[in-house]
mmCIF file of C-alpha atoms in Angstrom:
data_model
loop_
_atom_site.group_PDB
_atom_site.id
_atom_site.type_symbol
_atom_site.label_atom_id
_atom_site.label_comp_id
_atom_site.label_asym_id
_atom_site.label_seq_id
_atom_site.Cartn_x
_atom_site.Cartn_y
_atom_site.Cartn_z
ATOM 1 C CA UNK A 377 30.708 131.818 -5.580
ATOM 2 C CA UNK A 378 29.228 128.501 -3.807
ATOM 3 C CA UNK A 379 29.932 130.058 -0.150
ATOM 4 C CA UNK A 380 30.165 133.196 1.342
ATOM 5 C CA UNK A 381 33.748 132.986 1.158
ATOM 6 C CA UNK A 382 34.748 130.938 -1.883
ATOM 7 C CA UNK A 383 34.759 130.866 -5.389
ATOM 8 C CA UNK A 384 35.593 134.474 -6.163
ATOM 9 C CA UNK A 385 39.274 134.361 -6.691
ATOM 10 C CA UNK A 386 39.330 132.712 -10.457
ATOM 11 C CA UNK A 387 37.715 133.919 -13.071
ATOM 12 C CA UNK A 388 37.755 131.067 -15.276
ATOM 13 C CA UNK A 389 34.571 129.443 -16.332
ATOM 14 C CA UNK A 390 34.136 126.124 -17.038
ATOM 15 C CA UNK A 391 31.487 123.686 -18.777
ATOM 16 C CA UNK A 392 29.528 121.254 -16.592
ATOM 17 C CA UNK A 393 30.189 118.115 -19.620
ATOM 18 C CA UNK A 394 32.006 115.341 -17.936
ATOM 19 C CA UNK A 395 35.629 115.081 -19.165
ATOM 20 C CA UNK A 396 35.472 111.384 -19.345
ATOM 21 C CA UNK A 397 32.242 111.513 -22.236
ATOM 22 C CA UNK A 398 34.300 111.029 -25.323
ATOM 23 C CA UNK A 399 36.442 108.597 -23.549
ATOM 24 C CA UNK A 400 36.011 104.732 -23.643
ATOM 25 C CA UNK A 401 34.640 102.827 -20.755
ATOM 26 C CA UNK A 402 37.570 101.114 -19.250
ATOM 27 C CA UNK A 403 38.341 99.889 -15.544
ATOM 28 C CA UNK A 404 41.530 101.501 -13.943
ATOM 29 C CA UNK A 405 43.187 100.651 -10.794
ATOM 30 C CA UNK A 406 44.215 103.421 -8.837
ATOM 31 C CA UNK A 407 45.614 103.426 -5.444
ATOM 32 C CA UNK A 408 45.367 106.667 -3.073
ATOM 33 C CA UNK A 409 48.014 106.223 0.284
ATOM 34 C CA UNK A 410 48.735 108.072 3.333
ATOM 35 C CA UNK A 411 51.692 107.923 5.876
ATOM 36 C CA UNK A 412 52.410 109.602 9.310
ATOM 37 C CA UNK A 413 55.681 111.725 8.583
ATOM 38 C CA UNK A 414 58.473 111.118 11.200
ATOM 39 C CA UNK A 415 58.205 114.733 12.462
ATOM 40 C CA UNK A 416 54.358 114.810 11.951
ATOM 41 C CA UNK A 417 52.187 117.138 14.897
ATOM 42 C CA UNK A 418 49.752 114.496 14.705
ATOM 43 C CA UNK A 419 50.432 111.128 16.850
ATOM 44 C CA UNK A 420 49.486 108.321 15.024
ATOM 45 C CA UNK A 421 46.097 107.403 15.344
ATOM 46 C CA UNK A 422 46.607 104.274 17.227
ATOM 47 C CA UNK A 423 48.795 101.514 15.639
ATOM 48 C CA UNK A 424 47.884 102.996 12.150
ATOM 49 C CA UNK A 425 49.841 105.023 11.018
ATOM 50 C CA UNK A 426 49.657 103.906 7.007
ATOM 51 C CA UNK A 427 46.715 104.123 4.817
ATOM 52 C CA UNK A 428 46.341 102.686 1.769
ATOM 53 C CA UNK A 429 42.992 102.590 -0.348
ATOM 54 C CA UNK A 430 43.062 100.431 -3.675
ATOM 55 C CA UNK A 431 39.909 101.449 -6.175
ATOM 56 C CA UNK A 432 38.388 100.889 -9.575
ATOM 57 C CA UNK A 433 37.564 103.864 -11.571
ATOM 58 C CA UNK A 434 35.433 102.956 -14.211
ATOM 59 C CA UNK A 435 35.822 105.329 -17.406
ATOM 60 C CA UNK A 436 32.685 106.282 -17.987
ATOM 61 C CA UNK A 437 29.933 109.461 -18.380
ATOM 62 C CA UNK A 438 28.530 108.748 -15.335
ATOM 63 C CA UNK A 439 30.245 110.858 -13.117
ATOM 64 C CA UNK A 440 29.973 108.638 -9.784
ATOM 65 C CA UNK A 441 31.877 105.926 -11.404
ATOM 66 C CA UNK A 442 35.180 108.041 -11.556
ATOM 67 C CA UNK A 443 37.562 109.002 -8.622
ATOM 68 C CA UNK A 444 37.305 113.072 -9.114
ATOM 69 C CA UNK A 445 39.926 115.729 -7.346
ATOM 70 C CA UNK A 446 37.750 116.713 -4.739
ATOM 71 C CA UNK A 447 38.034 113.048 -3.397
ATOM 72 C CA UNK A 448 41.624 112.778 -2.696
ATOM 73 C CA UNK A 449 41.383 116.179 -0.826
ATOM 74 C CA UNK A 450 38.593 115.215 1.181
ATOM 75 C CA UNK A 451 40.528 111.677 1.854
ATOM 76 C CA UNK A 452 43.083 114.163 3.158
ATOM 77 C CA UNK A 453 41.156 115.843 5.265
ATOM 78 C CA UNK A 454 39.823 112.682 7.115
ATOM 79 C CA UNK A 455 43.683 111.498 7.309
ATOM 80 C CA UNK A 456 44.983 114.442 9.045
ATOM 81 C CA UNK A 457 41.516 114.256 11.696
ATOM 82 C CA UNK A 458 41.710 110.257 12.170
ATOM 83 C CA UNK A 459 42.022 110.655 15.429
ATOM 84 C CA UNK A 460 38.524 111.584 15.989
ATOM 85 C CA UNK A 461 37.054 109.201 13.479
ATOM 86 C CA UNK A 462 36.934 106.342 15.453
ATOM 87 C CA UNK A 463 33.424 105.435 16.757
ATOM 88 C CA UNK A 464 32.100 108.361 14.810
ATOM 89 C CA UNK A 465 28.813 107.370 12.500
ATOM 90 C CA UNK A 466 30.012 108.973 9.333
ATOM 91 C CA UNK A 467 27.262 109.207 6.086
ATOM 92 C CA UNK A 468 29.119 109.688 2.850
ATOM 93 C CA UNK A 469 26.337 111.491 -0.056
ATOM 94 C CA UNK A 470 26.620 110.956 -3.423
ATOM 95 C CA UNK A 471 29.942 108.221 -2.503
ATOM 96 C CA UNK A 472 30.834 107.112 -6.394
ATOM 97 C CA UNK A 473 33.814 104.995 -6.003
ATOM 98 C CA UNK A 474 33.952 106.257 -2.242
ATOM 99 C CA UNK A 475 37.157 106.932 -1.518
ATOM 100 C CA UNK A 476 36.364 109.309 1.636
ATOM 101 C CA UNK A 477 34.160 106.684 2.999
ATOM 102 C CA UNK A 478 36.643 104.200 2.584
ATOM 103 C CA UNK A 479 39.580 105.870 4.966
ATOM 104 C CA UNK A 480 36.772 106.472 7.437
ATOM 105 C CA UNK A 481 36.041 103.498 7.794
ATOM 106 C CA UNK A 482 39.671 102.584 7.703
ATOM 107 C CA UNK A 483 40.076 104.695 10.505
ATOM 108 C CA UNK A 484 37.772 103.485 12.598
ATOM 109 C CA UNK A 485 34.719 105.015 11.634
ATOM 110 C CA UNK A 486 31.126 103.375 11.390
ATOM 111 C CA UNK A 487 30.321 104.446 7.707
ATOM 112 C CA UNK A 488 27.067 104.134 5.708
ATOM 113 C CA UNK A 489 28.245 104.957 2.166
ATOM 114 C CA UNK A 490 25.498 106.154 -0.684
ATOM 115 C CA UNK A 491 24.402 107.199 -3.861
ATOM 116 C CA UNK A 492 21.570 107.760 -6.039
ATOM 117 C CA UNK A 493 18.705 104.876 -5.816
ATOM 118 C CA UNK A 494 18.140 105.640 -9.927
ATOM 119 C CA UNK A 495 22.274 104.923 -10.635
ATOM 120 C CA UNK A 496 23.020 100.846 -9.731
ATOM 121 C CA UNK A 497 26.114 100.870 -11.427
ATOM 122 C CA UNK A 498 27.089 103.683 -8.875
ATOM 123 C CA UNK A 499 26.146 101.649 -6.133
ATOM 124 C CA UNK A 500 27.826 98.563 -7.370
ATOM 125 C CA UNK A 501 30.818 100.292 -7.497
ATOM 126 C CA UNK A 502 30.809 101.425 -3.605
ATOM 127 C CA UNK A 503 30.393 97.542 -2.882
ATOM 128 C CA UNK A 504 32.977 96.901 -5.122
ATOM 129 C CA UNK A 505 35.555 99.508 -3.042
ATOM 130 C CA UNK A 506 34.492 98.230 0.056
ATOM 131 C CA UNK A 507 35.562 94.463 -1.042
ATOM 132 C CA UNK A 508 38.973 95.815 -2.577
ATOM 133 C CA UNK A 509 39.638 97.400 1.053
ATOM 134 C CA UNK A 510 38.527 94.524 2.758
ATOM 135 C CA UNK A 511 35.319 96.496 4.315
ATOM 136 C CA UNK A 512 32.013 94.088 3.660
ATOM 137 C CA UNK A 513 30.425 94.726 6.296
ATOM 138 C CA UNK A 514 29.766 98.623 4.833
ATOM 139 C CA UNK A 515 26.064 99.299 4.134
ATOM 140 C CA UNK A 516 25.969 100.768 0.893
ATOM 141 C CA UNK A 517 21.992 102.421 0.357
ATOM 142 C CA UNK A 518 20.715 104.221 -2.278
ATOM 143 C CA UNK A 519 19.632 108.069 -1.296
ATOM 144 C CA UNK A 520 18.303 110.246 -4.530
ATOM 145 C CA UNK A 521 18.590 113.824 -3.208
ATOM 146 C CA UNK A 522 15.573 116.179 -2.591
ATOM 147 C CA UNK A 523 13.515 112.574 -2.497
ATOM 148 C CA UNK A 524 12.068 111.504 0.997
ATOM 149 C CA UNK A 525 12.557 108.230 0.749
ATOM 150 C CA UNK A 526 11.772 105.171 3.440
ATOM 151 C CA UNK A 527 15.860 104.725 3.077
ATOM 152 C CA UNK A 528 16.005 108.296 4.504
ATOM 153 C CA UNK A 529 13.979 108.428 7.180
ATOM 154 C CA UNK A 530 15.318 105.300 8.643
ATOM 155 C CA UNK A 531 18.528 106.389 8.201
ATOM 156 C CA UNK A 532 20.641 105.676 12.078
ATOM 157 C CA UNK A 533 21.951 109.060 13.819
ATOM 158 C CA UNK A 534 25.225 110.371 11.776
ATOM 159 C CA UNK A 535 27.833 112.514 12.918
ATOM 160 C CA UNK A 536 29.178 113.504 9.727
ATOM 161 C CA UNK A 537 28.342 113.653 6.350
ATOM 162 C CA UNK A 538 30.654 113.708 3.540
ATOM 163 C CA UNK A 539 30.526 114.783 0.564
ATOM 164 C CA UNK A 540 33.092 115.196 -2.218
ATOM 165 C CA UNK A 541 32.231 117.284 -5.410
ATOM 166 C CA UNK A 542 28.277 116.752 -5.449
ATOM 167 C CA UNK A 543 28.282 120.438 -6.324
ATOM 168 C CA UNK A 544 28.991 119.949 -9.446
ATOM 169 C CA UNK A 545 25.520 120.793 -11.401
ATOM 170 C CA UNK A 546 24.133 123.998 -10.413
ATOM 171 C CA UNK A 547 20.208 122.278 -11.079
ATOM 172 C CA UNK A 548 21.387 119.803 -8.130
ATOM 173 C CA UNK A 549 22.436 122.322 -5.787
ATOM 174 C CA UNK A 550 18.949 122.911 -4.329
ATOM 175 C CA UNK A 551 18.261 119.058 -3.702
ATOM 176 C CA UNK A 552 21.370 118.235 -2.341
ATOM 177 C CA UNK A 553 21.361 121.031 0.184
ATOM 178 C CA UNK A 554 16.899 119.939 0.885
ATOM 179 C CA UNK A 555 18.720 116.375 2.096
ATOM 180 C CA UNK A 556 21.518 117.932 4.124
ATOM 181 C CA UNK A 557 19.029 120.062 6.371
ATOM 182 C CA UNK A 558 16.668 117.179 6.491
ATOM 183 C CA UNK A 559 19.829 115.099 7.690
ATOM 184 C CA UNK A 560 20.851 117.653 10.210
ATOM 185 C CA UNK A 561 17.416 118.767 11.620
ATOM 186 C CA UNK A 562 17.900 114.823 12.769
ATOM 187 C CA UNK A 563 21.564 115.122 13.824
ATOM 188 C CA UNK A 564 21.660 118.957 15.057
ATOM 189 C CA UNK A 565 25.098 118.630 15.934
ATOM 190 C CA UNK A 566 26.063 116.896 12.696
ATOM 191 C CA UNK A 567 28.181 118.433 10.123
ATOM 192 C CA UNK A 568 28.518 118.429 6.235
ATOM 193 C CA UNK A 569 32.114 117.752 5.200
ATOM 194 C CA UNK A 570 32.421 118.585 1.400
ATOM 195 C CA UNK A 571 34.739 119.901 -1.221
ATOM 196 C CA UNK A 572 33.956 121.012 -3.997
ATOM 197 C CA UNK A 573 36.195 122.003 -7.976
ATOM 198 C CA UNK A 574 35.933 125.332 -9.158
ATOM 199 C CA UNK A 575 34.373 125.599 -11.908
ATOM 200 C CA UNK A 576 32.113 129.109 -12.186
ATOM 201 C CA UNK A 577 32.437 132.328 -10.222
ATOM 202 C CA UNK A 578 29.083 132.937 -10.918
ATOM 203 C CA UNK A 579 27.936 129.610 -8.667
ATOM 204 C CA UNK A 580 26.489 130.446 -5.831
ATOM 205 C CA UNK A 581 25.077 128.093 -2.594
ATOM 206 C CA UNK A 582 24.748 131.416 -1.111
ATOM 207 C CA UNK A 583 21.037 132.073 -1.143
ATOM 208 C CA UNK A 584 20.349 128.241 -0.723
ATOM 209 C CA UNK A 585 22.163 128.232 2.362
ATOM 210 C CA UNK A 586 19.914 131.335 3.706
ATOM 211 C CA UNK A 587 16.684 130.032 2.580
ATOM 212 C CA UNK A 588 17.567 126.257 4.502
ATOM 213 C CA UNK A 589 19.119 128.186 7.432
ATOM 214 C CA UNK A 590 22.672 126.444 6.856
ATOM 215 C CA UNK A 591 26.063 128.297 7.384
ATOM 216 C CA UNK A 592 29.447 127.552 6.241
ATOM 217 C CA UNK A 593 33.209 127.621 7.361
ATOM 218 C CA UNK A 594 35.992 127.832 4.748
ATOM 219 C CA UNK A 595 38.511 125.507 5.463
ATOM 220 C CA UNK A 596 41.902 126.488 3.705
ATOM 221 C CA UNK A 597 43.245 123.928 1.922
ATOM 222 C CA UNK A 598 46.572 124.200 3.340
ATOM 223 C CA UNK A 599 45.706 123.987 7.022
ATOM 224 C CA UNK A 600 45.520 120.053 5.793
ATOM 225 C CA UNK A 601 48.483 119.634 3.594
ATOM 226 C CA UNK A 602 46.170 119.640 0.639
ATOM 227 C CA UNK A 603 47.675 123.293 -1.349
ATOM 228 C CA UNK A 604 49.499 120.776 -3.379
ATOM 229 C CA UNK A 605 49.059 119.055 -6.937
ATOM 230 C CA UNK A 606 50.012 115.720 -5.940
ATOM 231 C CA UNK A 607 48.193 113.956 -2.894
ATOM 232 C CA UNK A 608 48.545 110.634 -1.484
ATOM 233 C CA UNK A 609 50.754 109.021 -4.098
ATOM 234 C CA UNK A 610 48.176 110.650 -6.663
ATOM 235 C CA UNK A 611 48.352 113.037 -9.648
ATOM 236 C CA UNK A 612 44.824 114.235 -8.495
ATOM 237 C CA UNK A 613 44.176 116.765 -7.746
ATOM 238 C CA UNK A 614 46.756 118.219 -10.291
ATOM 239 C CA UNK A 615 45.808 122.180 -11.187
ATOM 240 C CA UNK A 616 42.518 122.183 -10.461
ATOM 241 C CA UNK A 617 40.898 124.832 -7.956
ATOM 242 C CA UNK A 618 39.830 122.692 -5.119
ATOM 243 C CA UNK A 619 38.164 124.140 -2.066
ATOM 244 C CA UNK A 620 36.835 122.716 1.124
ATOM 245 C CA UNK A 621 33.902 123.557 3.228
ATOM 246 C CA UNK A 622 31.920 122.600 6.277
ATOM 247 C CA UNK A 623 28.387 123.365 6.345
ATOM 248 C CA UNK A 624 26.332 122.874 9.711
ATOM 249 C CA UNK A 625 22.969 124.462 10.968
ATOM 250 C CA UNK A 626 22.893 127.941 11.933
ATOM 251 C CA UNK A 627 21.317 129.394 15.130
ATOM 252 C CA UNK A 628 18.241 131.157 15.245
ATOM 253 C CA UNK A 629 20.504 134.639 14.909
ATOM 254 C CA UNK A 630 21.920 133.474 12.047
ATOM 255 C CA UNK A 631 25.261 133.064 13.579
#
């Protein structure tokens, strides 16, 4: 399991190959959208109450160049919690195509989006979603997880950091989580916004979490409107096991 809570309830084991390898590099539009329902809970966060978020997936092996499951669920989550995006300084790791940095910023947030400093193409393609959605003014940076880098260090204060399905390679795991408690030793009262695909039972953040004195909260997919296959005038995330988590420092008890 990746959490304390999560992970355990399929026992279905997948490989860690990228679906898209065999497939031919290609550019595809897709377009993710989100609407207040008339008899929504939620007021609309100020005049908007529409969303939509135009993108180019690129085809390729390179799995930052594709807009994955875990994206349109995340996107979901920041939908149904615009109302406290605006003003918020929002950090999106590992961004790919970006589409959770994109509705923060849509919504009002002040969003740094990034991605590895070795993978250009990666970070070409969050300037390229930022111009489709009419966001220059986005910084786009490149972070490399587990690497200290001068781009780290001067990072400005966040209050959340997103992530959407950087657990994907257990070998990362351990670097990605070394740059999340370096970014909230900085920001104690940040948090870690991430979903991630189920893909193991036998994956575990468990231990990691211990060892960096991080703690998690489950959050159920349907407490968001996301326990469905189709999302935001999307296919994604279809049938795939999707969960969500928020990971923030723990106390000195543990707690």
């Amino acid at each position: 399991m990746l959490g304390r809570e999560a992970l355990r309830h399929t026992g279905r084991k997948r490989g860690r190959r990228s679906p898209l390898a065999a497939l031919p590099r290609a550019c595809s539009p897709a377009r993710s959208s989100w609407e207040s329902p008339t008899a929504s809970p939620l007021p609309p966060a100020g005049p908007r109450s529409a969303l939509a978020a135009p993108l180019t997936a690129v085809l390729d092996s390179q799995y930052g160049m594709y807009v994955w499951p875990c994206a349109v669920v995340l996107a979901q989550y920041l939908w149904v919690h615009r109302r406290s995006l605006p003003g918020k300084r929002v950090l999106e790791v590992g961004a790919g195509v970006s589409l959770p940095g994109v509705v923060a910023a849509k919504c009002g947030a002040e969003v740094i989006l990034s991605d590895s400093e070795e993978l250009p193409q990666c970070l070409h393609n969050c300037r390229r979603s930022c111009l489709m959605n009419h966001l220059p003014h986005v910084p786009v940076i490149g972070l490399t997880w587990g690497r200290v880098s001068p781009e780290l260090l001067s990072l400005a204060p966040v209050d959340i950091i997103l992530g959407s399905d950087v657990f994907f390679d257990p070998k990362d795991f351990e670097d990605i989580l070394t740059t999340i408690y370096f970014l909230l030793e900085k920001n104690p009262h940040a948090q870690f916004w991430t979903t991630y695909q189920v893909r193991s039972a036998d994956w575990s953040i468990e231990a990691l979490l211990c060892k960096w004195k991080l703690k998690n909260v489950r959050i159920p997919l349907h407490s968001f409107s996301a326990d469905k296959e189709h999302l935001a005038s999307s296919s994604l995330p279809g049938r795939h096991t999707i969960e969500m988590m928020i990971i923030s420092l723990a106390r000195s008890d543990g707690t």
